Amino acid sequence: MEKLVIRGDRDLRLKGEVRVSGAKNAVLPAIAASLLTSEQLRLSNIPHVKDVETILTLIAELGGSYEIAGDTVSLRVPKIRSDEASYELVRAMRASILVLGPLLARFGKAVVALPGGCAIGSRPIDLHIAGLQKLGATISLEHGYIQAQADRLHGAVIEFERKTVTGTENLLMAAALAKGETILKNCAMEPEVADLAVLLNKMGAKIDWVDEDTARVRGVKELGGATHDIIPDRIETGTFLVAGALTAGDCLVRGIVPENVGNIIDKLRASGATVETEGETALRVVGSRDVRAQDITTSPYPGFPTDMQAQFMVLLTQAAGTSIITETIFDRRFSHVNELVRLGASIEVQGDKAVVKGKTPLSGAEVVATDLRASAALVLAGLVAAGETTVTEIEHLDRGYERFEEKLRGLGASIERAGT
Ligand code: EPU
């Protein structure tokens, strides 16, 4: 088991340039889309993170093949050997559920382990299932596995009860090969969902957006190969922007789409940082030692992302005054709070709210990473905590951040990976 050892400094100012990788949450559905065609899918700008390895393993277990060259993966699934996504893989990564729609649509059958509990909340998948049933699938739950079957899916009008990212993605992929027209209402509008629709259209799907959260999918008989460049990771972007703001640094975050982080930029500016675009694909953040407290409520895109809540909380521990963070997406996404308190933060959780009292000096300690974004938050806190901070269980971090410590070192942080 590896850990990260950070030599923190309350006066640290991160400086320099960092390049953001491709979006984890865009590449996962894109890889799942390879199941929709017998032709080759070529995806570039893929991040080298553990979740990508996990979904590639799943594609291979199902009978597909892939080849990686640099940041490009080429995938082919001419036929399948198995239609089952094992509990082992689904437990390792809930996004494995993304194979359900494509397998069902192309092969008429899918067996996918029901994801169990999760560190950040209960995370049911009832909306994926209800949507697929509306497309004509017969679905039952047996021995912990979702058993789904359909001769050929057919179009339907589906309104999601609440916005779901992977739910929308599963339904877009399934409807792409269904007979007739599907209308998906109240779709998640995250850029990763839009990116998947772009890829599917390149493969021959007929998806258009009737309005910003309603998709019309005219089903086609088959889909073909495509080449696609994965969009930059907006959560990694936001994480480095917060790192710059937190350390009163001056950082240029490159290779990004500034419009996709609008709400994060607004909150950073409100907290006292200067954030400016540099050309079309970079943002410069200049932090201030006078961080202002503010309230944040997470909500679906284009609202403030739940995936940035933990990192922003760290910034608010250094703000003058009290901030209230309300988490509306997941019911248990405050596991980083107790660890931040070990570093000296003053945070109290009251139901779906975390009350952060700033400005507390942080001091290094050993802390445990509990989920992906919590891990990034603990690393950020360690940067400005006096003395040494050790973050253990960083396999969570490695699921979604590519070379995180190396990129931070490039900005002047003192951080090393070590075995335990
Ligand atoms: N929900 C239901 N029923 C469903 C599906 C979702 O009640 O059938 C609820 C969830 O419990 C949650 C809310 O709807 O309360 C939104 O969940 P959503 O389905 O949108 O989440 P997800 O698709 O499982 C994706 C990202 C997460 C990100 C969330 C929210 C991927 C692979 N994962 O998860 O990313 O937090 O959307 O934006 O795209 C991360 O990268 O760290 C991460 C957790």
Tab-separated table of C-alpha atoms and ligand atoms in Angstrom:
chain	number	residue	atom	x	y	z
A	1	MET	CA	0.000	0.000	0.000
A	2	GLU	CA	1.358	3.366	-0.933
A	3	LYS	CA	0.999	6.712	0.768
A	4	LEU	CA	1.803	10.317	0.025
A	5	VAL	CA	4.118	12.250	2.271
A	6	ILE	CA	3.760	16.000	2.043
A	7	ARG	CA	6.093	18.509	3.638
A	8	GLY	CA	3.667	21.337	4.176
A	9	ASP	CA	4.372	25.016	4.605
A	10	ARG	CA	1.850	27.641	5.633
A	11	ASP	CA	3.718	30.139	3.469
A	12	LEU	CA	3.888	27.895	0.402
A	13	ARG	CA	3.000	29.604	-2.865
A	14	LEU	CA	2.485	27.231	-5.781
A	15	LYS	CA	3.827	28.691	-9.012
A	16	GLY	CA	4.118	27.560	-12.597
A	17	GLU	CA	2.178	25.633	-15.194
A	18	VAL	CA	0.250	22.403	-15.035
A	19	ARG	CA	-1.409	20.448	-17.797
A	20	VAL	CA	-4.748	18.772	-17.139
A	21	SER	CA	-5.447	15.216	-18.360
A	22	GLY	CA	-8.496	13.861	-20.172
A	23	ALA	CA	-11.683	13.534	-18.138
A	24	LYS	CA	-12.086	10.290	-16.222
A	25	ASN	CA	-15.860	10.619	-16.249
A	26	ALA	CA	-15.894	11.179	-20.013
A	27	VAL	CA	-13.553	8.344	-20.947
A	28	LEU	CA	-15.424	5.703	-18.934
A	29	PRO	CA	-18.702	5.961	-20.908
A	30	ALA	CA	-16.697	6.385	-24.136
A	31	ILE	CA	-14.949	3.067	-23.492
A	32	ALA	CA	-18.302	1.430	-22.651
A	33	ALA	CA	-19.591	2.711	-26.015
A	34	SER	CA	-17.094	0.391	-27.734
A	35	LEU	CA	-19.566	-2.405	-26.910
A	36	LEU	CA	-22.068	-0.830	-29.305
A	37	THR	CA	-20.118	-1.618	-32.470
A	38	SER	CA	-17.982	-4.321	-34.066
A	39	GLU	CA	-15.762	-1.639	-35.572
A	40	GLN	CA	-12.797	0.109	-34.007
A	41	LEU	CA	-13.139	2.977	-31.576
A	42	ARG	CA	-10.059	5.156	-31.162
A	43	LEU	CA	-10.044	7.447	-28.136
A	44	SER	CA	-7.272	9.961	-27.538
A	45	ASN	CA	-6.427	12.172	-24.542
A	46	ILE	CA	-7.245	9.300	-22.184
A	47	PRO	CA	-6.026	9.736	-18.616
A	48	HIS	CA	-3.828	6.981	-17.186
A	49	VAL	CA	-5.804	6.319	-14.041
A	50	LYS	CA	-6.944	3.176	-12.268
A	51	ASP	CA	-10.628	3.491	-13.238
A	52	VAL	CA	-9.642	3.411	-16.906
A	53	GLU	CA	-7.657	0.208	-16.268
A	54	THR	CA	-10.686	-1.259	-14.513
A	55	ILE	CA	-13.122	-0.597	-17.351
A	56	LEU	CA	-10.603	-1.846	-19.921
A	57	THR	CA	-10.277	-5.056	-17.896
A	58	LEU	CA	-14.049	-5.335	-17.959
A	59	ILE	CA	-14.177	-4.855	-21.752
A	60	ALA	CA	-11.527	-7.578	-22.124
A	61	GLU	CA	-13.453	-9.926	-19.806
A	62	LEU	CA	-16.523	-9.424	-21.961
A	63	GLY	CA	-14.480	-10.442	-25.016
A	64	GLY	CA	-13.250	-7.157	-26.468
A	65	SER	CA	-9.662	-6.222	-27.153
A	66	TYR	CA	-7.757	-2.992	-26.756
A	67	GLU	CA	-4.367	-1.492	-27.361
A	68	ILE	CA	-2.891	1.547	-25.671
A	69	ALA	CA	-0.303	3.785	-27.338
A	70	GLY	CA	0.582	6.873	-25.348
A	71	ASP	CA	-2.659	8.608	-24.464
A	72	THR	CA	-4.685	6.783	-27.135
A	73	VAL	CA	-6.641	3.590	-26.748
A	74	SER	CA	-8.000	1.576	-29.669
A	75	LEU	CA	-10.823	-0.795	-28.828
A	76	ARG	CA	-12.685	-3.492	-30.714
A	77	VAL	CA	-15.532	-5.720	-29.701
A	78	PRO	CA	-16.426	-7.839	-32.769
A	79	LYS	CA	-18.366	-10.253	-30.553
A	80	ILE	CA	-18.654	-11.004	-26.872
A	81	ARG	CA	-17.464	-13.986	-24.910
A	82	SER	CA	-19.461	-13.161	-21.804
A	83	ASP	CA	-22.314	-10.804	-21.005
A	84	GLU	CA	-21.502	-10.585	-17.319
A	85	ALA	CA	-19.900	-7.745	-15.374
A	86	SER	CA	-18.657	-9.424	-12.206
A	87	TYR	CA	-19.225	-8.160	-8.687
A	88	GLU	CA	-15.463	-7.926	-8.280
A	89	LEU	CA	-15.221	-5.284	-11.013
A	90	VAL	CA	-18.455	-3.463	-10.209
A	91	ARG	CA	-17.379	-3.247	-6.569
A	92	ALA	CA	-14.021	-1.834	-7.647
A	93	MET	CA	-15.771	0.770	-9.783
A	94	ARG	CA	-19.482	1.572	-9.805
A	95	ALA	CA	-19.202	3.111	-13.273
A	96	SER	CA	-18.995	-0.515	-14.542
A	97	ILE	CA	-22.785	-0.160	-14.663
A	98	LEU	CA	-22.157	1.739	-17.923
A	99	VAL	CA	-21.873	-1.573	-19.793
A	100	LEU	CA	-25.502	-2.438	-19.005
A	101	GLY	CA	-27.139	-0.268	-21.692
A	102	PRO	CA	-24.695	-1.096	-24.515
A	103	LEU	CA	-24.653	-4.875	-23.858
A	104	LEU	CA	-28.420	-5.008	-23.768
A	105	ALA	CA	-28.853	-2.877	-26.884
A	106	ARG	CA	-26.372	-4.762	-29.062
A	107	PHE	CA	-26.478	-8.317	-27.708
A	108	GLY	CA	-29.951	-8.467	-26.140
A	109	LYS	CA	-28.680	-9.592	-22.759
A	110	ALA	CA	-26.651	-8.257	-19.874
A	111	VAL	CA	-25.824	-9.521	-16.417
A	112	VAL	CA	-24.315	-6.847	-14.215
A	113	ALA	CA	-23.610	-7.081	-10.505
A	114	LEU	CA	-25.729	-4.698	-8.476
A	115	PRO	CA	-23.362	-2.117	-7.002
A	116	GLY	CA	-23.405	-2.354	-3.232
A	117	GLY	CA	-22.757	0.370	-0.683
A	118	CYS	CA	-20.473	3.241	-1.463
A	119	ALA	CA	-18.292	5.529	0.623
A	120	ILE	CA	-20.106	8.678	-0.517
A	121	GLY	CA	-23.749	7.635	-0.296
A	122	SER	CA	-26.382	5.033	-1.074
A	123	ARG	CA	-26.252	5.581	-4.861
A	124	PRO	CA	-29.123	3.445	-6.189
A	125	ILE	CA	-29.443	2.629	-9.914
A	126	ASP	CA	-33.237	2.434	-10.039
A	127	LEU	CA	-33.430	5.179	-12.692
A	128	HIS	CA	-31.130	3.243	-15.072
A	129	ILE	CA	-33.343	0.181	-14.636
A	130	ALA	CA	-36.678	1.987	-14.968
A	131	GLY	CA	-35.459	3.681	-18.159
A	132	LEU	CA	-34.268	0.430	-19.733
A	133	GLN	CA	-37.573	-1.223	-18.838
A	134	LYS	CA	-39.366	1.564	-20.681
A	135	LEU	CA	-37.243	0.696	-23.715
A	136	GLY	CA	-38.657	-2.836	-23.486
A	137	ALA	CA	-36.084	-4.667	-21.375
A	138	THR	CA	-37.103	-7.346	-18.909
A	139	ILE	CA	-35.059	-6.891	-15.784
A	140	SER	CA	-34.831	-8.972	-12.641
A	141	LEU	CA	-32.467	-9.149	-9.723
A	142	GLU	CA	-31.057	-12.570	-8.957
A	143	HIS	CA	-28.226	-13.527	-6.638
A	144	GLY	CA	-27.031	-9.926	-6.455
A	145	TYR	CA	-26.953	-9.533	-10.228
A	146	ILE	CA	-29.157	-7.472	-12.535
A	147	GLN	CA	-30.362	-9.790	-15.285
A	148	ALA	CA	-31.526	-7.782	-18.277
A	149	GLN	CA	-32.943	-9.092	-21.521
A	150	ALA	CA	-34.622	-7.746	-24.650
A	151	ASP	CA	-35.044	-8.946	-28.226
A	152	ARG	CA	-34.686	-5.461	-29.576
A	153	LEU	CA	-35.164	-2.348	-27.501
A	154	HIS	CA	-37.777	0.096	-28.728
A	155	GLY	CA	-38.105	3.852	-28.426
A	156	ALA	CA	-40.006	5.475	-25.550
A	157	VAL	CA	-40.522	8.749	-23.752
A	158	ILE	CA	-38.561	8.723	-20.509
A	159	GLU	CA	-38.401	11.460	-17.939
A	160	PHE	CA	-35.711	10.991	-15.306
A	161	GLU	CA	-37.091	11.645	-11.828
A	162	ARG	CA	-33.820	13.302	-10.965
A	163	LYS	CA	-30.722	14.115	-12.909
A	164	THR	CA	-28.360	11.174	-13.142
A	165	VAL	CA	-25.068	11.297	-15.043
A	166	THR	CA	-24.376	7.626	-15.710
A	167	GLY	CA	-28.146	6.967	-15.916
A	168	THR	CA	-28.447	9.440	-18.782
A	169	GLU	CA	-25.350	7.917	-20.413
A	170	ASN	CA	-26.687	4.353	-20.152
A	171	LEU	CA	-29.989	5.400	-21.703
A	172	LEU	CA	-28.370	7.404	-24.513
A	173	MET	CA	-26.299	4.356	-25.459
A	174	ALA	CA	-29.228	1.941	-25.250
A	175	ALA	CA	-31.615	4.212	-27.170
A	176	ALA	CA	-29.025	4.732	-29.919
A	177	LEU	CA	-29.607	1.126	-31.084
A	178	ALA	CA	-33.320	0.903	-30.189
A	179	LYS	CA	-36.049	0.699	-32.808
A	180	GLY	CA	-37.724	4.068	-33.236
A	181	GLU	CA	-37.466	7.361	-31.404
A	182	THR	CA	-36.652	7.911	-27.743
A	183	ILE	CA	-37.137	11.172	-25.909
A	184	LEU	CA	-35.067	11.538	-22.743
A	185	LYS	CA	-36.263	14.351	-20.497
A	186	ASN	CA	-34.504	15.866	-17.496
A	187	CYS	CA	-31.131	14.522	-18.671
A	188	ALA	CA	-27.967	15.311	-16.736
A	189	MET	CA	-26.221	18.166	-18.563
A	190	GLU	CA	-22.655	17.499	-17.442
A	191	PRO	CA	-20.092	18.113	-20.212
A	192	GLU	CA	-19.186	14.408	-19.997
A	193	VAL	CA	-22.760	13.494	-21.045
A	194	ALA	CA	-22.604	15.919	-23.962
A	195	ASP	CA	-19.210	14.487	-24.963
A	196	LEU	CA	-20.666	10.980	-25.060
A	197	ALA	CA	-23.484	12.173	-27.336
A	198	VAL	CA	-20.883	13.705	-29.670
A	199	LEU	CA	-18.992	10.393	-29.775
A	200	LEU	CA	-22.170	8.365	-30.362
A	201	ASN	CA	-23.145	10.648	-33.254
A	202	LYS	CA	-19.679	10.132	-34.756
A	203	MET	CA	-20.431	6.390	-34.548
A	204	GLY	CA	-23.623	6.939	-36.543
A	205	ALA	CA	-26.169	7.561	-33.801
A	206	LYS	CA	-28.860	10.185	-34.300
A	207	ILE	CA	-28.974	12.196	-31.119
A	208	ASP	CA	-29.967	15.814	-30.941
A	209	TRP	CA	-30.768	18.091	-28.043
A	210	VAL	CA	-34.334	19.357	-28.242
A	211	ASP	CA	-33.542	21.691	-25.371
A	212	GLU	CA	-30.696	21.809	-22.911
A	213	ASP	CA	-31.784	18.757	-20.930
A	214	THR	CA	-33.991	16.897	-23.415
A	215	ALA	CA	-32.419	14.531	-25.904
A	216	ARG	CA	-34.103	13.030	-28.934
A	217	VAL	CA	-32.530	9.755	-30.023
A	218	ARG	CA	-33.608	8.261	-33.312
A	219	GLY	CA	-32.540	4.640	-33.106
A	220	VAL	CA	-30.375	3.077	-35.811
A	221	LYS	CA	-29.734	-0.606	-36.638
A	222	GLU	CA	-25.991	-0.489	-36.135
A	223	LEU	CA	-23.217	1.808	-35.177
A	224	GLY	CA	-19.726	2.028	-36.646
A	225	GLY	CA	-16.213	2.985	-35.605
A	226	ALA	CA	-15.036	6.469	-34.712
A	227	THR	CA	-12.093	8.524	-33.529
A	228	HIS	CA	-12.623	10.867	-30.619
A	229	ASP	CA	-10.595	13.167	-28.411
A	230	ILE	CA	-11.731	13.007	-24.771
A	231	ILE	CA	-12.530	16.394	-23.181
A	232	PRO	CA	-10.242	17.715	-20.439
A	233	ASP	CA	-11.072	16.841	-16.840
A	234	ARG	CA	-12.985	19.735	-15.276
A	235	ILE	CA	-12.627	18.339	-11.758
A	236	GLU	CA	-8.850	18.038	-12.094
A	237	THR	CA	-8.947	21.581	-13.492
A	238	GLY	CA	-10.895	22.772	-10.468
A	239	THR	CA	-8.595	20.921	-8.086
A	240	PHE	CA	-5.508	22.735	-9.432
A	241	LEU	CA	-7.343	26.065	-9.420
A	242	VAL	CA	-8.144	25.534	-5.734
A	243	ALA	CA	-4.521	24.523	-5.092
A	244	GLY	CA	-3.381	27.834	-6.590
A	245	ALA	CA	-5.936	29.833	-4.615
A	246	LEU	CA	-5.226	28.006	-1.345
A	247	THR	CA	-1.505	28.707	-1.482
A	248	ALA	CA	-1.893	32.326	-2.653
A	249	GLY	CA	-0.025	31.026	-5.666
A	250	ASP	CA	0.187	31.963	-9.319
A	251	CYS	CA	-0.613	28.975	-11.514
A	252	LEU	CA	-1.435	28.506	-15.152
A	253	VAL	CA	-3.759	25.527	-15.617
A	254	ARG	CA	-3.501	24.403	-19.235
A	255	GLY	CA	-5.261	22.101	-21.685
A	256	ILE	CA	-8.743	22.828	-20.362
A	257	VAL	CA	-12.184	24.101	-21.376
A	258	PRO	CA	-12.815	27.245	-19.263
A	259	GLU	CA	-16.621	27.235	-19.900
A	260	ASN	CA	-16.887	23.830	-18.239
A	261	VAL	CA	-15.653	25.205	-14.912
A	262	GLY	CA	-17.773	28.378	-14.825
A	263	ASN	CA	-19.286	27.789	-11.424
A	264	ILE	CA	-15.943	26.855	-9.892
A	265	ILE	CA	-14.404	30.056	-11.262
A	266	ASP	CA	-17.271	32.124	-9.828
A	267	LYS	CA	-16.774	30.641	-6.368
A	268	LEU	CA	-13.008	31.109	-6.521
A	269	ARG	CA	-13.430	34.750	-7.461
A	270	ALA	CA	-15.995	35.231	-4.684
A	271	SER	CA	-13.439	33.776	-2.263
A	272	GLY	CA	-10.893	36.407	-3.268
A	273	ALA	CA	-8.791	34.714	-5.954
A	274	THR	CA	-8.164	36.226	-9.368
A	275	VAL	CA	-8.998	33.839	-12.193
A	276	GLU	CA	-8.429	34.900	-15.801
A	277	THR	CA	-8.542	33.025	-19.081
A	278	GLU	CA	-5.303	32.864	-21.062
A	279	GLY	CA	-6.224	32.063	-24.616
A	280	GLU	CA	-8.973	29.523	-25.163
A	281	THR	CA	-7.581	26.595	-23.253
A	282	ALA	CA	-5.930	27.906	-20.089
A	283	LEU	CA	-6.804	29.657	-16.860
A	284	ARG	CA	-4.445	31.572	-14.607
A	285	VAL	CA	-5.275	31.627	-10.903
A	286	VAL	CA	-3.637	34.092	-8.556
A	287	GLY	CA	-4.587	33.442	-4.963
A	288	SER	CA	-4.876	35.867	-2.084
A	289	ARG	CA	-3.949	35.435	1.588
A	290	ASP	CA	-7.284	37.073	2.408
A	291	VAL	CA	-9.695	34.281	1.590
A	292	ARG	CA	-13.356	35.221	2.030
A	293	ALA	CA	-15.900	32.862	3.590
A	294	GLN	CA	-18.879	31.869	1.468
A	295	ASP	CA	-21.698	29.389	1.280
A	296	ILE	CA	-21.728	26.633	-1.304
A	297	THR	CA	-24.472	24.252	-2.360
A	298	THR	CA	-23.650	21.370	-4.661
A	299	SER	CA	-26.064	20.683	-7.514
A	300	PRO	CA	-26.113	19.064	-10.961
A	301	TYR	CA	-24.261	20.839	-13.777
A	302	PRO	CA	-24.085	23.757	-14.379
A	303	GLY	CA	-24.291	24.088	-10.570
A	304	PHE	CA	-21.349	23.676	-8.212
A	305	PRO	CA	-20.088	20.076	-8.618
A	306	THR	CA	-20.222	17.645	-5.714
A	307	ASP	CA	-16.859	16.390	-7.014
A	308	MET	CA	-15.292	19.747	-5.998
A	309	GLN	CA	-16.935	20.022	-2.586
A	310	ALA	CA	-14.122	18.459	-0.546
A	311	GLN	CA	-11.359	20.474	-2.226
A	312	PHE	CA	-13.266	23.729	-1.781
A	313	MET	CA	-13.847	22.927	1.855
A	314	VAL	CA	-10.082	22.990	2.370
A	315	LEU	CA	-9.899	26.481	0.876
A	316	LEU	CA	-12.707	27.633	3.168
A	317	THR	CA	-10.821	26.432	6.274
A	318	GLN	CA	-8.455	29.289	5.431
A	319	ALA	CA	-11.195	31.898	4.933
A	320	ALA	CA	-11.972	34.612	7.449
A	321	GLY	CA	-15.415	33.812	8.875
A	322	THR	CA	-17.856	30.931	8.686
A	323	SER	CA	-18.925	29.127	5.515
A	324	ILE	CA	-21.747	26.653	5.093
A	325	ILE	CA	-21.403	23.872	2.536
A	326	THR	CA	-24.595	22.029	1.615
A	327	GLU	CA	-24.212	18.693	-0.153
A	328	THR	CA	-27.373	17.881	-2.120
A	329	ILE	CA	-26.154	15.092	-4.424
A	330	PHE	CA	-24.799	12.389	-2.123
A	331	ASP	CA	-25.912	11.596	1.408
A	332	ARG	CA	-22.556	10.653	2.954
A	333	ARG	CA	-20.028	12.809	1.198
A	334	PHE	CA	-18.404	14.411	4.226
A	335	SER	CA	-15.981	11.638	5.177
A	336	HIS	CA	-13.063	14.043	4.665
A	337	VAL	CA	-14.324	16.273	7.480
A	338	ASN	CA	-12.961	14.172	10.344
A	339	GLU	CA	-9.595	13.937	8.619
A	340	LEU	CA	-9.475	17.706	8.024
A	341	VAL	CA	-10.303	18.205	11.700
A	342	ARG	CA	-7.248	16.056	12.544
A	343	LEU	CA	-5.196	18.605	10.607
A	344	GLY	CA	-6.654	21.422	12.727
A	345	ALA	CA	-9.734	22.513	10.773
A	346	SER	CA	-12.891	23.533	12.603
A	347	ILE	CA	-15.771	21.870	10.768
A	348	GLU	CA	-19.025	20.526	12.099
A	349	VAL	CA	-21.404	18.384	10.082
A	350	GLN	CA	-25.124	18.995	10.615
A	351	GLY	CA	-27.138	16.704	8.356
A	352	ASP	CA	-26.439	17.706	4.754
A	353	LYS	CA	-24.451	20.753	5.842
A	354	ALA	CA	-20.866	21.261	6.916
A	355	VAL	CA	-20.183	24.410	8.880
A	356	VAL	CA	-16.596	25.511	8.305
A	357	LYS	CA	-15.107	28.022	10.717
A	358	GLY	CA	-12.019	29.751	9.375
A	359	LYS	CA	-9.363	30.726	9.607
A	360	THR	CA	-7.598	27.854	11.324
A	361	PRO	CA	-3.885	27.181	10.957
A	362	LEU	CA	-3.359	23.570	9.897
A	363	SER	CA	-0.622	21.276	11.148
A	364	GLY	CA	0.562	18.042	9.584
A	365	ALA	CA	-0.721	14.640	10.703
A	366	GLU	CA	-1.407	11.175	9.347
A	367	VAL	CA	-4.791	11.091	7.589
A	368	VAL	CA	-6.717	8.453	5.680
A	369	ALA	CA	-8.093	8.981	2.181
A	370	THR	CA	-11.681	7.743	2.102
A	371	ASP	CA	-12.739	8.391	-1.480
A	372	LEU	CA	-11.341	9.912	-4.644
A	373	ARG	CA	-12.127	13.600	-4.128
A	374	ALA	CA	-11.582	13.380	-0.363
A	375	SER	CA	-8.030	12.165	-1.107
A	376	ALA	CA	-7.314	15.179	-3.297
A	377	ALA	CA	-8.676	17.470	-0.591
A	378	LEU	CA	-6.403	15.944	2.051
A	379	VAL	CA	-3.383	16.407	-0.183
A	380	LEU	CA	-4.303	20.071	-0.715
A	381	ALA	CA	-4.707	20.549	3.027
A	382	GLY	CA	-1.325	18.917	3.583
A	383	LEU	CA	0.318	21.494	1.328
A	384	VAL	CA	-0.553	24.326	3.739
A	385	ALA	CA	-0.325	22.336	6.994
A	386	ALA	CA	2.874	23.027	8.934
A	387	GLY	CA	5.150	19.983	9.030
A	388	GLU	CA	4.591	16.544	7.593
A	389	THR	CA	1.249	15.152	6.454
A	390	THR	CA	0.924	11.542	5.421
A	391	VAL	CA	-2.102	10.565	3.339
A	392	THR	CA	-2.691	6.811	3.388
A	393	GLU	CA	-4.994	4.618	1.248
A	394	ILE	CA	-4.205	6.673	-1.832
A	395	GLU	CA	-5.524	3.966	-4.123
A	396	HIS	CA	-8.649	6.166	-4.036
A	397	LEU	CA	-6.654	9.082	-5.447
A	398	ASP	CA	-5.101	6.909	-8.151
A	399	ARG	CA	-8.563	5.988	-9.429
A	400	GLY	CA	-9.063	9.422	-10.905
A	401	TYR	CA	-5.994	11.670	-10.806
A	402	GLU	CA	-3.111	11.083	-13.191
A	403	ARG	CA	0.355	11.693	-11.686
A	404	PHE	CA	-1.178	14.053	-9.117
A	405	GLU	CA	1.907	14.380	-6.916
A	406	GLU	CA	4.200	14.817	-9.911
A	407	LYS	CA	2.035	17.653	-11.226
A	408	LEU	CA	1.994	19.311	-7.790
A	409	ARG	CA	5.777	18.959	-7.538
A	410	GLY	CA	5.990	20.779	-10.864
A	411	LEU	CA	4.275	23.699	-9.154
A	412	GLY	CA	6.736	23.677	-6.247
A	413	ALA	CA	5.082	21.364	-3.720
A	414	SER	CA	7.165	18.991	-1.626
A	415	ILE	CA	5.329	15.693	-1.971
A	416	GLU	CA	6.575	12.134	-2.357
A	417	ARG	CA	5.001	8.746	-2.837
A	418	ALA	CA	6.234	6.076	-0.478
A	419	GLY	CA	5.452	2.438	0.349
A	420	THR	CA	3.890	1.747	3.734
B	1	EPU	N1	-29.594	8.396	-8.272
B	1	EPU	C1	-30.725	7.687	-7.977
B	1	EPU	N2	-31.071	6.651	-8.802
B	1	EPU	C2	-30.344	6.330	-9.906
B	1	EPU	C3	-29.194	7.075	-10.205
B	1	EPU	C4	-28.837	8.112	-9.372
B	1	EPU	O1	-31.397	7.942	-6.984
B	1	EPU	O2	-30.726	5.382	-10.608
B	1	EPU	C5	-29.191	9.497	-7.397
B	1	EPU	C6	-27.839	9.238	-6.743
B	1	EPU	O3	-27.969	8.465	-5.586
B	1	EPU	C7	-27.360	10.641	-6.463
B	1	EPU	C8	-27.910	11.439	-7.656
B	1	EPU	O4	-28.974	10.647	-8.183
B	1	EPU	O5	-27.945	11.103	-5.284
B	1	EPU	C9	-26.934	11.742	-8.754
B	1	EPU	O6	-26.206	10.584	-9.065
B	1	EPU	P1	-25.627	10.278	-10.509
B	1	EPU	O7	-26.335	9.095	-11.066
B	1	EPU	O8	-25.617	11.518	-11.308
B	1	EPU	O9	-24.146	9.868	-10.160
B	1	EPU	P2	-23.281	8.812	-10.963
B	1	EPU	O10	-23.686	8.819	-12.372
B	1	EPU	O11	-23.256	7.535	-10.227
B	1	EPU	C10	-21.411	10.488	-11.690
B	1	EPU	C11	-19.930	10.591	-11.555
B	1	EPU	C12	-19.579	10.910	-10.109
B	1	EPU	C13	-20.239	12.239	-9.749
B	1	EPU	C14	-21.747	12.139	-9.983
B	1	EPU	C15	-22.481	13.437	-9.734
B	1	EPU	C16	-19.143	9.102	-13.274
B	1	EPU	C17	-18.481	7.842	-13.636
B	1	EPU	N3	-19.324	9.329	-11.982
B	1	EPU	O12	-21.830	9.444	-10.817
B	1	EPU	O13	-18.160	11.070	-10.055
B	1	EPU	O14	-19.991	12.552	-8.400
B	1	EPU	O15	-22.008	11.736	-11.330
B	1	EPU	O16	-21.988	14.435	-10.545
B	1	EPU	O17	-19.480	9.899	-14.146
B	1	EPU	C18	-16.056	11.158	-9.015
B	1	EPU	O18	-15.556	11.319	-10.138
B	1	EPU	O19	-15.404	11.312	-7.949
B	1	EPU	C19	-17.459	10.759	-8.917
B	1	EPU	C20	-17.982	10.212	-7.814
